[in-house]
Coordinates of C-alpha atoms in Angstrom, one line a residue:
Chain K
S175 CA 5.5 -5.0 -35.7
A176 CA 7.4 -2.9 -33.1
V177 CA 8.8 0.6 -33.7
I178 CA 12.3 1.3 -32.5
S179 CA 13.8 4.6 -31.5
Q180 CA 17.5 4.8 -31.4
K181 CA 19.6 7.7 -30.2
P182 CA 21.9 9.5 -30.8
S183 CA 21.5 9.2 -34.6
R184 CA 25.1 10.2 -35.1
D185 CA 28.1 11.4 -33.1
I186 CA 31.7 12.3 -33.5
C187 CA 33.8 11.2 -30.6
Q188 CA 37.4 11.6 -29.5
R189 CA 39.5 8.4 -29.3
G190 CA 39.8 6.9 -25.8
T191 CA 36.3 8.1 -24.8
S192 CA 33.1 6.1 -24.5
L193 CA 29.6 6.5 -26.1
T194 CA 26.3 5.0 -24.9
I195 CA 23.6 4.3 -27.5
Q196 CA 20.0 4.0 -26.4
C197 CA 17.3 1.8 -27.9
Q198 CA 13.7 2.2 -27.0
V199 CA 10.9 -0.1 -28.3
D200 CA 7.3 1.0 -28.3
S201 CA 6.1 -2.4 -27.1
Q202 CA 7.4 -5.4 -25.1
V203 CA 9.6 -7.6 -27.2
T204 CA 11.1 -11.0 -26.5
M205 CA 14.6 -10.4 -27.9
M206 CA 16.8 -7.4 -28.6
F207 CA 20.0 -7.4 -30.5
W208 CA 22.9 -5.0 -31.3
Y209 CA 24.6 -5.0 -34.7
R210 CA 27.5 -3.2 -36.3
Q211 CA 27.6 -2.2 -39.9
Q212 CA 30.9 -1.0 -41.2
P213 CA 31.1 1.2 -44.3
G214 CA 30.0 -0.8 -47.4
Q215 CA 29.6 -3.9 -45.3
S216 CA 26.6 -6.0 -44.2
L217 CA 25.4 -6.3 -40.6
T218 CA 27.4 -8.2 -38.0
L219 CA 25.8 -9.3 -34.8
I220 CA 27.6 -8.0 -31.7
A221 CA 25.4 -9.5 -29.0
T222 CA 21.9 -10.5 -27.8
A223 CA 20.7 -8.2 -25.0
N224 CA 19.1 -10.4 -22.3
Q225 CA 16.6 -8.9 -20.0
G226 CA 17.9 -8.9 -16.4
S227 CA 21.1 -10.8 -17.2
E228 CA 24.4 -10.5 -19.0
A229 CA 24.3 -10.2 -22.7
T230 CA 25.4 -13.0 -25.0
Y231 CA 28.3 -11.9 -27.1
E232 CA 29.3 -13.2 -30.5
S233 CA 32.8 -14.3 -31.4
G234 CA 35.1 -11.3 -31.6
F235 CA 33.1 -9.0 -29.3
V236 CA 33.7 -8.7 -25.5
I237 CA 31.8 -7.2 -22.7
D238 CA 34.6 -4.9 -21.6
K239 CA 34.6 -3.2 -25.0
F240 CA 30.8 -3.3 -25.7
P241 CA 28.9 -3.4 -22.3
I242 CA 25.2 -3.9 -22.8
S243 CA 22.3 -3.3 -20.5
R244 CA 18.7 -4.4 -20.8
P245 CA 16.8 -3.4 -17.6
N246 CA 13.3 -4.2 -19.0
L247 CA 11.5 -5.6 -22.0
T248 CA 11.5 -2.3 -24.0
F249 CA 14.9 -0.7 -23.5
S250 CA 18.5 -1.5 -24.0
T251 CA 21.8 0.4 -24.2
L252 CA 25.1 -0.4 -25.9
T253 CA 28.3 1.4 -24.8
V254 CA 31.3 1.5 -27.1
S255 CA 34.2 1.9 -24.7
N256 CA 37.7 3.3 -25.1
M257 CA 37.0 4.1 -28.7
S258 CA 39.5 4.0 -31.6
P259 CA 39.0 5.0 -35.2
E260 CA 38.4 1.4 -36.0
D261 CA 35.1 1.6 -34.1
S262 CA 33.8 4.1 -36.6
S263 CA 30.7 2.4 -37.9
I264 CA 26.9 2.3 -37.8
Y265 CA 25.5 0.6 -34.8
L266 CA 21.9 -0.8 -35.1
C267 CA 19.5 -2.0 -32.5
S268 CA 17.0 -4.8 -33.5
A269 CA 14.1 -6.5 -31.8
T270 CA 11.6 -9.2 -32.3
G271 CA 8.6 -10.6 -30.5
T272 CA 7.4 -14.1 -29.8
A273 CA 7.0 -14.9 -33.5
T274 CA 9.3 -14.2 -36.5
N275 CA 6.6 -13.9 -39.1
Y276 CA 7.1 -10.1 -39.2
G277 CA 10.8 -10.3 -39.1
Y278 CA 13.2 -8.4 -36.9
T279 CA 12.6 -4.7 -36.7
F280 CA 15.6 -2.3 -36.8
G281 CA 16.2 1.1 -35.4
S282 CA 17.5 3.8 -37.8
G283 CA 21.0 3.3 -36.5
T284 CA 23.7 5.4 -34.9
R285 CA 26.5 6.6 -37.2
L286 CA 29.7 6.9 -35.0
T287 CA 32.8 8.6 -36.2
V288 CA 35.9 8.3 -33.9
V289 CA 38.6 10.9 -34.5
Chain H
E33 CA 29.2 -22.0 -39.4
D34 CA 26.2 -20.5 -41.1
Q35 CA 26.9 -18.8 -44.4
V36 CA 24.8 -16.5 -46.5
T37 CA 26.0 -15.3 -50.0
Q38 CA 24.2 -12.8 -52.1
S39 CA 24.7 -12.1 -55.8
P40 CA 25.3 -10.0 -57.7
E41 CA 27.0 -7.5 -55.4
A42 CA 25.6 -4.7 -57.5
L43 CA 23.0 -4.5 -60.2
R44 CA 22.1 -1.6 -62.5
L45 CA 18.8 -1.8 -64.3
Q46 CA 16.9 0.4 -66.7
E47 CA 13.4 1.4 -65.4
G48 CA 11.0 -1.4 -66.4
E49 CA 13.8 -4.0 -66.8
S50 CA 12.9 -7.0 -64.6
S51 CA 15.6 -9.1 -62.9
S52 CA 16.3 -11.3 -59.9
L53 CA 18.6 -11.1 -56.9
N54 CA 20.0 -14.3 -55.4
C55 CA 20.6 -15.4 -51.8
S56 CA 22.2 -18.8 -51.3
Y57 CA 22.7 -20.2 -47.8
T58 CA 24.4 -23.0 -46.0
V59 CA 23.0 -23.4 -42.5
S60 CA 21.9 -26.0 -40.0
G61 CA 18.4 -25.7 -38.7
L62 CA 16.9 -23.0 -40.8
R63 CA 14.0 -21.4 -39.0
G64 CA 13.3 -18.6 -41.5
L65 CA 14.8 -16.4 -44.3
F66 CA 14.2 -12.7 -44.4
W67 CA 14.6 -10.1 -47.1
Y68 CA 15.2 -6.5 -46.1
R69 CA 15.6 -3.3 -48.0
Q70 CA 18.2 -0.7 -46.8
D71 CA 18.3 2.9 -47.9
P72 CA 21.5 4.9 -47.3
G73 CA 21.8 6.2 -43.8
K74 CA 18.8 4.1 -42.6
G75 CA 18.3 0.8 -40.8
P76 CA 17.0 -2.2 -42.7
E77 CA 13.3 -2.3 -43.6
F78 CA 11.6 -5.6 -43.4
L79 CA 10.1 -7.0 -46.6
F80 CA 9.4 -10.7 -46.4
T81 CA 9.8 -13.8 -44.2
L82 CA 9.9 -17.2 -45.9
Y83 CA 9.9 -20.4 -43.9
S84 CA 9.9 -23.5 -46.2
A85 CA 10.9 -24.5 -49.6
G86 CA 8.3 -23.7 -52.2
E87 CA 7.0 -20.7 -50.3
E88 CA 6.4 -17.4 -52.2
K89 CA 5.6 -13.9 -51.0
E90 CA 4.7 -10.8 -53.0
K91 CA 4.6 -7.1 -52.3
E92 CA 4.0 -4.6 -55.1
R93 CA 6.8 -5.2 -57.7
L94 CA 8.7 -7.7 -55.5
K95 CA 8.3 -11.4 -55.2
A96 CA 10.4 -13.6 -53.0
T97 CA 10.8 -17.4 -53.4
L98 CA 12.6 -20.0 -51.4
T99 CA 14.2 -23.4 -52.2
K100 CA 16.2 -25.7 -49.9
K101 CA 19.5 -23.9 -50.8
E102 CA 18.6 -20.4 -52.0
S103 CA 16.1 -17.6 -52.2
F104 CA 15.4 -15.2 -55.1
L105 CA 14.0 -11.7 -55.0
H106 CA 12.3 -11.0 -58.3
I107 CA 11.8 -7.4 -59.2
T108 CA 9.2 -6.8 -61.9
A109 CA 9.3 -3.6 -63.9
P110 CA 11.4 -1.7 -61.4
K111 CA 11.2 2.0 -60.8
P112 CA 13.9 4.4 -59.6
E113 CA 12.4 4.4 -56.1
D114 CA 13.3 0.7 -55.9
S115 CA 17.0 1.7 -55.8
A116 CA 18.4 0.4 -52.5
T117 CA 20.6 -2.3 -51.0
Y118 CA 18.6 -5.6 -50.6
L119 CA 19.7 -7.8 -47.7
C120 CA 19.0 -11.4 -47.1
A121 CA 19.2 -12.9 -43.7
V122 CA 18.7 -16.4 -42.2
V123 CA 17.4 -17.3 -38.7
T124 CA 18.8 -20.4 -37.1
G125 CA 19.4 -21.9 -33.7
G126 CA 17.5 -22.0 -30.5
Y127 CA 17.8 -18.4 -29.7
Q128 CA 17.1 -17.3 -33.2
K129 CA 20.5 -16.1 -34.3
V130 CA 20.3 -13.9 -37.5
T131 CA 23.0 -14.1 -40.1
F132 CA 23.0 -11.5 -42.9
G133 CA 24.4 -11.7 -46.4
T134 CA 26.5 -8.9 -47.8
G135 CA 23.7 -7.4 -49.8
T136 CA 22.9 -6.5 -53.4
K137 CA 23.1 -2.8 -54.3
L138 CA 20.4 -2.1 -56.8
Q139 CA 20.3 1.0 -59.0
V140 CA 17.3 1.6 -61.3
I141 CA 18.0 4.2 -64.0
P142 CA 15.1 6.3 -65.3

């Protein structure tokens, strides 16, 4: 299965600023996703990152707040814009290939604290 | 709307005390069910994929089973290093949407 590098691993940001999280996969993958995991909660899908086109957002998440790029088959970024303390969470990148038999691989996550 | 429910929310076992974690789901068009392990401060680590009712997968002390409505993760003679949160997830839809359960936090006491 693919190996995912995600950075930064953690950051503390001022409210009103933006943070861009990078996700690099060591092989070409079909699909890439971004999740949010709030403290003590499970994972919530933010969006599917589509290569060469606009991301597909889940209900409750909008492009203006969480712009996503995926310029090629191995790289994606998620920006958390105009941050507020409610955005404090762990953000996870995930990827899968053409078959799901090995599941969806996850990065180690970015722990974001907004003060 | 797809729903995944895991129980119990938390489980405390003595080392060597076998038990099972439950994942029940209500989805349309199940394409697969995953089990993950998540340690604090880390991303989920893939354990198993199950595709159809009756299927079973094993890895060391873990065994996952699947029926048409639920999946079980059986832990045989657990060790303290098995302490983690275990997540269940289902894959549905044409673009393989993944829905996660809320997890079971397992603590194994020496």
